[in-house]
Short mmCIF file of C-alpha atoms and ligand atoms in Angstrom, two decimals:
data_model
loop_
_atom_site.label_atom_id
_atom_site.label_comp_id
_atom_site.label_asym_id
_atom_site.label_seq_id
_atom_site.Cartn_x
_atom_site.Cartn_y
_atom_site.Cartn_z
CA MET A 28 -4.70 -2.76 28.66
CA ALA A 29 -6.97 -3.17 25.66
CA ILE A 30 -6.12 -1.08 22.61
CA ILE A 31 -8.96 -0.26 20.24
CA ILE A 32 -8.44 0.78 16.63
CA ASN A 33 -11.47 2.16 14.82
CA LYS A 34 -12.00 1.54 11.11
CA PRO A 35 -8.45 0.35 10.35
CA LEU A 36 -7.52 0.83 6.70
CA ASP A 37 -4.85 -0.69 4.50
CA MET A 38 -4.27 1.84 1.73
CA HIS A 39 -2.12 -0.44 -0.51
CA LEU A 40 -2.88 -4.14 -0.75
CA HIS A 41 -2.32 -7.00 -3.21
CA LEU A 42 -5.02 -9.66 -3.00
CA ARG A 43 -4.22 -11.55 -6.25
CA ASP A 44 -6.86 -13.87 -7.71
CA GLY A 45 -8.03 -17.49 -7.76
CA ASP A 46 -6.89 -19.74 -4.90
CA MET A 47 -4.43 -17.15 -3.61
CA LEU A 48 -7.25 -14.61 -3.29
CA LYS A 49 -9.27 -17.14 -1.30
CA THR A 50 -6.32 -17.69 1.05
CA VAL A 51 -5.29 -14.08 1.66
CA ALA A 52 -8.50 -12.02 1.40
CA PRO A 53 -9.94 -13.31 4.71
CA LEU A 54 -6.69 -12.40 6.48
CA SER A 55 -7.12 -8.74 5.45
CA SER A 56 -10.87 -8.68 5.97
CA LYS A 57 -10.38 -9.94 9.51
CA SER A 58 -8.11 -7.08 10.62
CA PHE A 59 -9.21 -4.21 8.39
CA ALA A 60 -12.40 -2.31 7.60
CA GLY A 61 -11.25 -1.71 4.05
CA ALA A 62 -8.28 -1.64 1.72
CA ILE A 63 -7.14 -0.15 -1.56
CA ILE A 64 -6.81 -3.12 -3.90
CA MET A 65 -3.93 -3.05 -6.37
CA PRO A 66 -4.75 -3.80 -10.02
CA ASN A 67 -1.56 -5.68 -11.06
CA LEU A 68 -3.27 -8.93 -11.96
CA VAL A 69 -2.33 -10.82 -15.12
CA PRO A 70 -3.67 -9.16 -17.23
CA PRO A 71 -3.97 -5.93 -15.22
CA VAL A 72 -7.35 -4.41 -14.37
CA THR A 73 -8.01 -1.83 -17.10
CA THR A 74 -11.74 -2.04 -17.88
CA ARG A 75 -14.97 -1.54 -16.01
CA GLU A 76 -15.92 -5.20 -16.51
CA GLU A 77 -12.61 -6.44 -15.10
CA LEU A 78 -12.82 -4.10 -12.13
CA VAL A 79 -16.40 -5.00 -11.22
CA SER A 80 -15.89 -8.73 -11.59
CA TYR A 81 -12.65 -8.60 -9.56
CA ARG A 82 -14.52 -6.77 -6.80
CA ASP A 83 -17.20 -9.47 -6.86
CA ARG A 84 -14.57 -12.21 -6.55
CA ILE A 85 -13.02 -10.37 -3.60
CA LYS A 86 -16.39 -9.99 -1.91
CA SER A 87 -17.15 -13.66 -2.32
CA SER A 88 -13.77 -14.54 -0.75
CA ILE A 89 -14.31 -12.72 2.54
CA GLY A 90 -17.45 -14.42 3.84
CA ASP A 91 -19.43 -12.28 6.28
CA ASP A 92 -16.58 -9.97 7.26
CA THR A 93 -17.20 -6.24 7.22
CA PHE A 94 -14.63 -5.08 4.68
CA THR A 95 -14.78 -2.69 1.74
CA PRO A 96 -12.45 -3.33 -1.20
CA TYR A 97 -11.63 0.07 -2.70
CA MET A 98 -10.90 -0.72 -6.31
CA THR A 99 -8.21 0.70 -8.59
CA LEU A 100 -7.43 0.63 -12.29
CA PHE A 101 -4.01 0.08 -13.81
CA PHE A 102 -3.05 3.49 -15.28
CA LYS A 103 -2.98 3.87 -19.05
CA PRO A 104 -2.34 7.24 -20.73
CA THR A 105 -5.10 6.31 -23.17
CA TYR A 106 -7.92 6.65 -20.60
CA THR A 107 -10.24 9.41 -21.82
CA LYS A 108 -12.40 11.72 -19.74
CA GLU A 109 -15.54 9.96 -21.01
CA PHE A 110 -14.19 6.60 -19.91
CA LEU A 111 -13.16 7.91 -16.50
CA GLU A 112 -16.54 9.58 -16.00
CA SER A 113 -18.24 6.29 -16.73
CA ILE A 114 -16.17 4.36 -14.18
CA LYS A 115 -15.61 7.04 -11.52
CA ASP A 116 -18.17 5.70 -9.06
CA GLU A 117 -16.69 2.20 -9.12
CA LEU A 118 -13.09 3.12 -8.33
CA THR A 119 -11.13 4.90 -5.63
CA SER A 120 -7.81 5.52 -7.32
CA ILE A 121 -5.73 4.77 -10.40
CA LYS A 122 -2.35 3.12 -9.95
CA LEU A 123 0.55 4.11 -12.16
CA TYR A 124 3.48 1.73 -12.58
CA PRO A 125 6.63 2.59 -14.50
CA ALA A 126 6.94 -0.14 -17.15
CA GLY A 127 8.61 -3.31 -15.87
CA ILE A 128 9.56 -1.89 -12.46
CA THR A 129 7.91 -4.57 -10.30
CA THR A 130 5.62 -7.64 -10.34
CA ASN A 131 3.22 -7.59 -13.34
CA SER A 132 3.97 -4.01 -14.38
CA GLU A 133 5.07 -4.66 -17.96
CA GLY A 134 2.20 -2.59 -19.40
CA GLY A 135 3.09 0.49 -17.36
CA VAL A 136 4.33 3.94 -18.36
CA SER A 137 7.72 4.58 -19.93
CA GLY A 138 9.31 7.98 -20.37
CA PHE A 139 7.05 10.23 -18.25
CA ASN A 140 6.37 12.78 -20.96
CA VAL A 141 3.93 15.31 -19.44
CA GLU A 142 2.18 15.93 -22.74
CA GLU A 143 1.51 12.22 -23.22
CA LEU A 144 -0.04 12.01 -19.77
CA ARG A 145 -1.88 15.34 -19.80
CA GLU A 146 -5.31 14.37 -21.09
CA THR A 147 -5.74 11.54 -18.59
CA LEU A 148 -4.25 13.42 -15.64
CA ASP A 149 -6.30 16.56 -16.36
CA ALA A 150 -9.42 14.44 -16.43
CA MET A 151 -8.46 12.73 -13.17
CA SER A 152 -7.84 16.14 -11.55
CA GLU A 153 -11.22 17.37 -12.68
CA LEU A 154 -13.04 14.21 -11.60
CA GLU A 155 -11.08 14.15 -8.30
CA ILE A 156 -9.67 10.66 -8.87
CA PRO A 157 -6.42 10.23 -6.92
CA LEU A 158 -3.29 8.96 -8.72
CA SER A 159 -1.25 6.35 -6.83
CA ILE A 160 2.31 5.88 -8.07
CA HIS A 161 4.99 3.24 -7.70
CA GLY A 162 7.83 5.77 -7.71
CA GLU A 163 11.01 4.11 -8.93
CA THR A 164 13.23 4.76 -11.95
CA ASN A 165 15.19 1.91 -13.51
CA GLY A 166 18.48 3.27 -12.16
CA PHE A 167 20.73 1.71 -9.50
CA VAL A 168 18.48 -0.19 -7.10
CA MET A 169 19.30 1.86 -3.98
CA ASP A 170 18.80 5.16 -5.85
CA ARG A 171 15.65 4.40 -7.80
CA GLU A 172 13.21 6.02 -5.43
CA ALA A 173 15.31 9.12 -4.73
CA GLU A 174 15.73 9.57 -8.49
CA PHE A 175 11.97 9.40 -8.95
CA VAL A 176 11.39 12.40 -6.65
CA SER A 177 11.98 14.78 -9.58
CA ILE A 178 9.18 13.00 -11.49
CA TYR A 179 6.85 13.39 -8.48
CA GLU A 180 7.74 17.09 -8.44
CA MET A 181 7.11 17.45 -12.16
CA LEU A 182 3.69 15.80 -11.80
CA ALA A 183 2.78 17.75 -8.64
CA THR A 184 3.67 21.04 -10.36
CA ASN A 185 1.96 20.32 -13.67
CA PHE A 186 -1.19 18.90 -12.09
CA PRO A 187 -1.65 20.96 -8.90
CA LYS A 188 -5.26 19.81 -8.39
CA LEU A 189 -4.39 16.12 -8.71
CA THR A 190 -4.08 14.13 -5.46
CA ILE A 191 -0.83 12.19 -5.87
CA ILE A 192 0.02 9.33 -3.53
CA MET A 193 3.67 8.29 -3.38
CA GLU A 194 3.19 4.58 -2.68
CA HIS A 195 5.27 2.63 -0.17
CA ILE A 196 7.96 5.29 0.34
CA THR A 197 11.29 4.04 1.65
CA THR A 198 13.64 7.03 1.68
CA LYS A 199 14.28 10.28 3.49
CA GLU A 200 14.17 12.05 0.10
CA SER A 201 10.53 11.03 -0.35
CA VAL A 202 9.69 12.08 3.21
CA GLU A 203 11.20 15.50 2.50
CA ALA A 204 9.23 15.86 -0.75
CA LEU A 205 5.94 15.43 1.15
CA ASP A 206 6.09 18.85 2.72
CA ARG A 207 7.18 20.67 -0.44
CA PHE A 208 3.96 20.08 -2.39
CA ASN A 209 0.38 20.46 -1.18
CA ASN A 210 -0.86 17.66 -3.40
CA LEU A 211 1.71 14.97 -2.51
CA TYR A 212 0.84 12.28 0.04
CA ALA A 213 2.36 8.90 0.89
CA THR A 214 1.73 5.39 2.09
CA ILE A 215 4.25 3.62 4.32
CA THR A 216 4.42 -0.16 4.79
CA LEU A 217 4.94 -2.12 7.95
CA HIS A 218 8.11 -3.79 6.71
CA HIS A 219 9.80 -0.52 5.76
CA LEU A 220 9.18 0.74 9.30
CA MET A 221 10.74 -2.42 10.72
CA ILE A 222 13.67 -3.45 8.51
CA THR A 223 16.64 -2.08 6.59
CA LEU A 224 18.63 -3.65 3.75
CA ASP A 225 20.76 -5.31 6.43
CA ASP A 226 17.82 -7.49 7.43
CA VAL A 227 17.33 -8.56 3.81
CA ALA A 228 20.87 -9.15 2.66
CA GLY A 229 23.30 -8.33 5.48
CA GLY A 230 23.52 -11.93 6.65
CA MET A 231 22.00 -15.00 5.02
CA LEU A 232 19.68 -13.81 2.26
CA GLN A 233 16.07 -13.47 3.48
CA PRO A 234 13.77 -13.94 0.49
CA HIS A 235 10.61 -13.28 2.49
CA LEU A 236 11.84 -9.73 3.17
CA PHE A 237 12.73 -9.03 -0.46
CA CYS A 238 10.39 -6.50 -2.06
CA LYS A 239 10.20 -3.49 -4.36
CA PRO A 240 11.17 -0.90 -3.40
CA ILE A 241 13.97 -2.65 -1.52
CA ALA A 242 14.42 -1.68 2.16
CA LYS A 243 17.03 1.06 2.48
CA ARG A 244 19.41 2.57 5.06
CA PRO A 245 18.88 3.10 8.82
CA GLU A 246 18.52 6.87 8.31
CA ASP A 247 15.77 6.25 5.75
CA ARG A 248 13.90 4.01 8.17
CA GLU A 249 14.33 6.73 10.81
CA ALA A 250 12.74 9.32 8.52
CA LEU A 251 9.80 6.98 7.82
CA ARG A 252 9.34 6.23 11.51
CA ARG A 253 9.43 9.91 12.37
CA VAL A 254 6.44 10.78 10.18
CA ALA A 255 4.48 7.57 10.83
CA LEU A 256 4.87 7.65 14.61
CA ASP A 257 4.04 11.34 14.60
CA GLY A 258 0.77 10.69 12.73
CA HIS A 259 1.93 13.19 10.08
CA PRO A 260 -1.34 14.11 8.28
CA LYS A 261 0.07 13.32 4.80
CA VAL A 262 1.06 9.73 5.50
CA MET A 263 -1.13 6.65 5.74
CA PHE A 264 -0.59 3.01 6.42
CA GLY A 265 -0.46 0.90 3.25
CA SER A 266 0.86 -2.59 3.90
CA ASP A 267 1.85 -3.43 0.31
CA SER A 268 1.25 -6.95 1.57
CA ALA A 269 2.18 -8.89 -1.58
CA PRO A 270 1.80 -12.67 -1.30
CA HIS A 271 3.73 -15.04 -3.53
CA PRO A 272 3.79 -18.85 -3.31
CA GLN A 273 6.57 -20.12 -1.05
CA ASP A 274 8.36 -21.76 -3.99
CA ALA A 275 8.39 -18.46 -5.94
CA LYS A 276 10.08 -16.76 -2.95
CA GLU A 277 12.50 -19.52 -1.97
CA SER A 278 13.94 -19.87 -5.44
CA CYS A 279 16.57 -18.62 -7.80
CA GLY A 280 14.87 -15.48 -9.13
CA CYS A 281 12.96 -14.67 -5.93
CA ALA A 282 9.66 -12.82 -6.51
CA ALA A 283 9.40 -9.38 -4.87
CA GLY A 284 6.85 -8.88 -2.10
CA VAL A 285 6.47 -9.23 1.67
CA PHE A 286 3.31 -10.80 3.06
CA THR A 287 2.17 -8.90 6.17
CA SER A 288 -1.66 -8.75 6.24
CA PRO A 289 -2.15 -11.13 9.18
CA ILE A 290 0.46 -9.47 11.40
CA ALA A 291 0.22 -5.81 10.46
CA LEU A 292 -1.97 -4.38 13.22
CA GLN A 293 -0.26 -6.46 15.91
CA VAL A 294 3.24 -5.25 14.95
CA LEU A 295 2.14 -1.64 14.42
CA THR A 296 0.58 -1.63 17.88
CA GLN A 297 3.82 -2.87 19.42
CA LEU A 298 5.87 -0.31 17.48
CA PHE A 299 3.68 2.62 18.50
CA MET A 300 3.53 1.37 22.12
CA GLU A 301 7.30 1.03 22.37
CA ASN A 302 7.73 4.55 21.05
CA SER A 303 5.07 5.96 23.41
CA THR A 304 3.04 7.27 20.46
CA LEU A 305 -0.01 5.03 20.73
CA GLU A 306 -2.29 8.07 20.49
CA LYS A 307 -1.05 8.58 16.89
CA LEU A 308 -1.78 5.04 15.69
CA GLN A 309 -5.41 5.83 14.89
CA ASP A 310 -4.31 8.69 12.61
CA PHE A 311 -1.77 6.51 10.83
CA VAL A 312 -4.06 3.54 10.22
CA SER A 313 -7.31 5.32 9.46
CA ASN A 314 -8.00 9.01 10.11
CA ASN A 315 -5.38 10.43 7.75
CA ALA A 316 -6.48 8.15 4.92
CA GLN A 317 -10.10 9.21 5.34
CA LYS A 318 -9.09 12.86 5.00
CA ILE A 319 -6.76 12.30 2.04
CA TYR A 320 -9.10 10.00 0.11
CA LYS A 321 -12.22 12.10 0.27
CA ASN A 322 -13.99 9.54 -1.93
CA ILE A 323 -14.16 6.63 0.53
CA SER A 324 -16.76 5.76 3.11
CA VAL A 325 -15.50 3.36 5.72
CA PRO A 326 -17.71 0.78 7.42
CA LYS A 327 -17.90 0.90 11.17
CA LYS A 328 -15.59 -1.73 12.58
CA SER A 329 -13.23 -1.77 15.51
CA ILE A 330 -10.38 -4.08 16.37
CA THR A 331 -9.25 -4.70 19.93
CA LEU A 332 -5.70 -5.79 20.65
CA GLU A 333 -4.26 -6.96 23.95
CA LYS A 334 -0.78 -7.71 25.20
CA ILE A 335 -1.07 -11.46 24.81
CA PRO A 336 1.64 -13.36 22.88
CA PHE A 337 0.75 -14.38 19.31
CA THR A 338 2.93 -16.92 17.52
CA VAL A 339 2.84 -16.25 13.80
CA PRO A 340 2.01 -19.38 11.76
CA ASN A 341 4.82 -20.74 9.57
CA ARG A 342 2.57 -20.36 6.56
CA TYR A 343 -0.93 -19.49 5.49
CA GLY A 344 -1.71 -21.96 2.70
CA ILE A 345 1.33 -21.70 0.43
CA VAL A 346 2.38 -18.24 1.62
CA VAL A 347 5.00 -17.50 4.27
CA PRO A 348 4.24 -14.36 6.31
CA MET A 349 6.77 -11.90 7.71
CA TYR A 350 7.87 -13.01 11.20
CA ALA A 351 6.81 -16.64 10.46
CA GLY A 352 7.28 -18.77 13.56
CA GLU A 353 8.13 -15.77 15.76
CA THR A 354 6.10 -14.63 18.73
CA LEU A 355 4.61 -11.14 18.65
CA ALA A 356 3.58 -9.22 21.77
CA TYR A 357 0.02 -8.32 20.74
CA THR A 358 -3.00 -10.38 19.71
CA ILE A 359 -6.31 -9.37 18.18
CA THR A 360 -8.83 -10.30 20.86
CA LYS A 361 -12.05 -8.74 19.59
CA ILE A 362 -13.56 -7.61 16.31
CA GLU A 363 -16.66 -5.45 16.43
CA ARG A 364 -18.59 -4.73 13.27
C1 NCD B 407 4.32 -6.14 -5.40
C2 NCD B 407 3.67 -7.40 -5.96
O1 NCD B 407 4.19 -8.50 -5.74
O2 NCD B 407 2.60 -7.29 -6.59
N1 NCD B 407 5.66 -6.46 -5.01
C3 NCD B 407 6.44 -5.78 -4.14
O3 NCD B 407 7.60 -6.13 -3.99
N2 NCD B 407 5.97 -4.77 -3.44
C4 NCD B 407 4.24 -5.06 -6.41
C5 NCD B 407 4.63 -3.71 -5.88
O4 NCD B 407 3.87 -3.08 -5.14
O5 NCD B 407 5.72 -3.25 -6.22
ZN1 ZN B 408 2.36 -2.91 -4.06
#
């Protein structure tokens, strides 16, 4: 049986820059019609010039593939309404990182004082620019996301017209928050649907599964699966595929990030098939995102998958993908653009 996914979208993606960009961009542009591109370069993307030239470098890395990079800026509370008006048509969302919480986030926000954020967030509400958030405090690692829920609530209440995306949620607390506020939405990764902390650190340490936020408990994964497999209208697929060189992962001081772009649609198809919810896959990987992000237009592109074994390469360039060397049940057999 052939399975067709129309306009698949990855609503949270790290493409990096330079040689790494050239290696990983074609792997996303093969499977997806578009993706939200994270701004945590060194230095982060904070100006119109940086955003436009990064988009050009992405476009020149994907050859002839049909693929729209939806650009983001790295949130600064100093962005004025005039600045945002001038850049609005070039970007899809603004990504807020708490300072120092993950890879290249040192220039992020500390303290979450509403009054310090108000001017920028009011302007974003008015201009209908969504705010994407990496929601972790700097508390105990397993509690960081649950602790951040009160900050999501504070932002959702103070800025009721702002579209707030809780990025890469990993806990049942975040799932529960979704339905309490009209303006809260979420992305869910592939790896957080597949693994728990046991897979990362329960046996021999698995650096290629180490990421922020760290995978949590079985009941958290259950809560994520419930809403994803149900095609819950407030959740979207966002891979958070985050490539690092093999030597930065397999080292003392392992970098955080799981690389999933080349396997994402294949594994999602298998997961939805096994749970008899294939009819919801289209919502999870495209339709919901198009409704939540009203400011994107998605190129026509469809991906066909068939139940033919696909052995995942051990590496792509210097990056090791999730499930390296393992055989997956589904293969991409056709790409129509
Ligand atoms: C991401 C990265 O490497 O850029 N790492 C990760 O573990 N997910 C950053 C992020 O999204 O937190
Ligand atoms: Zn990320």
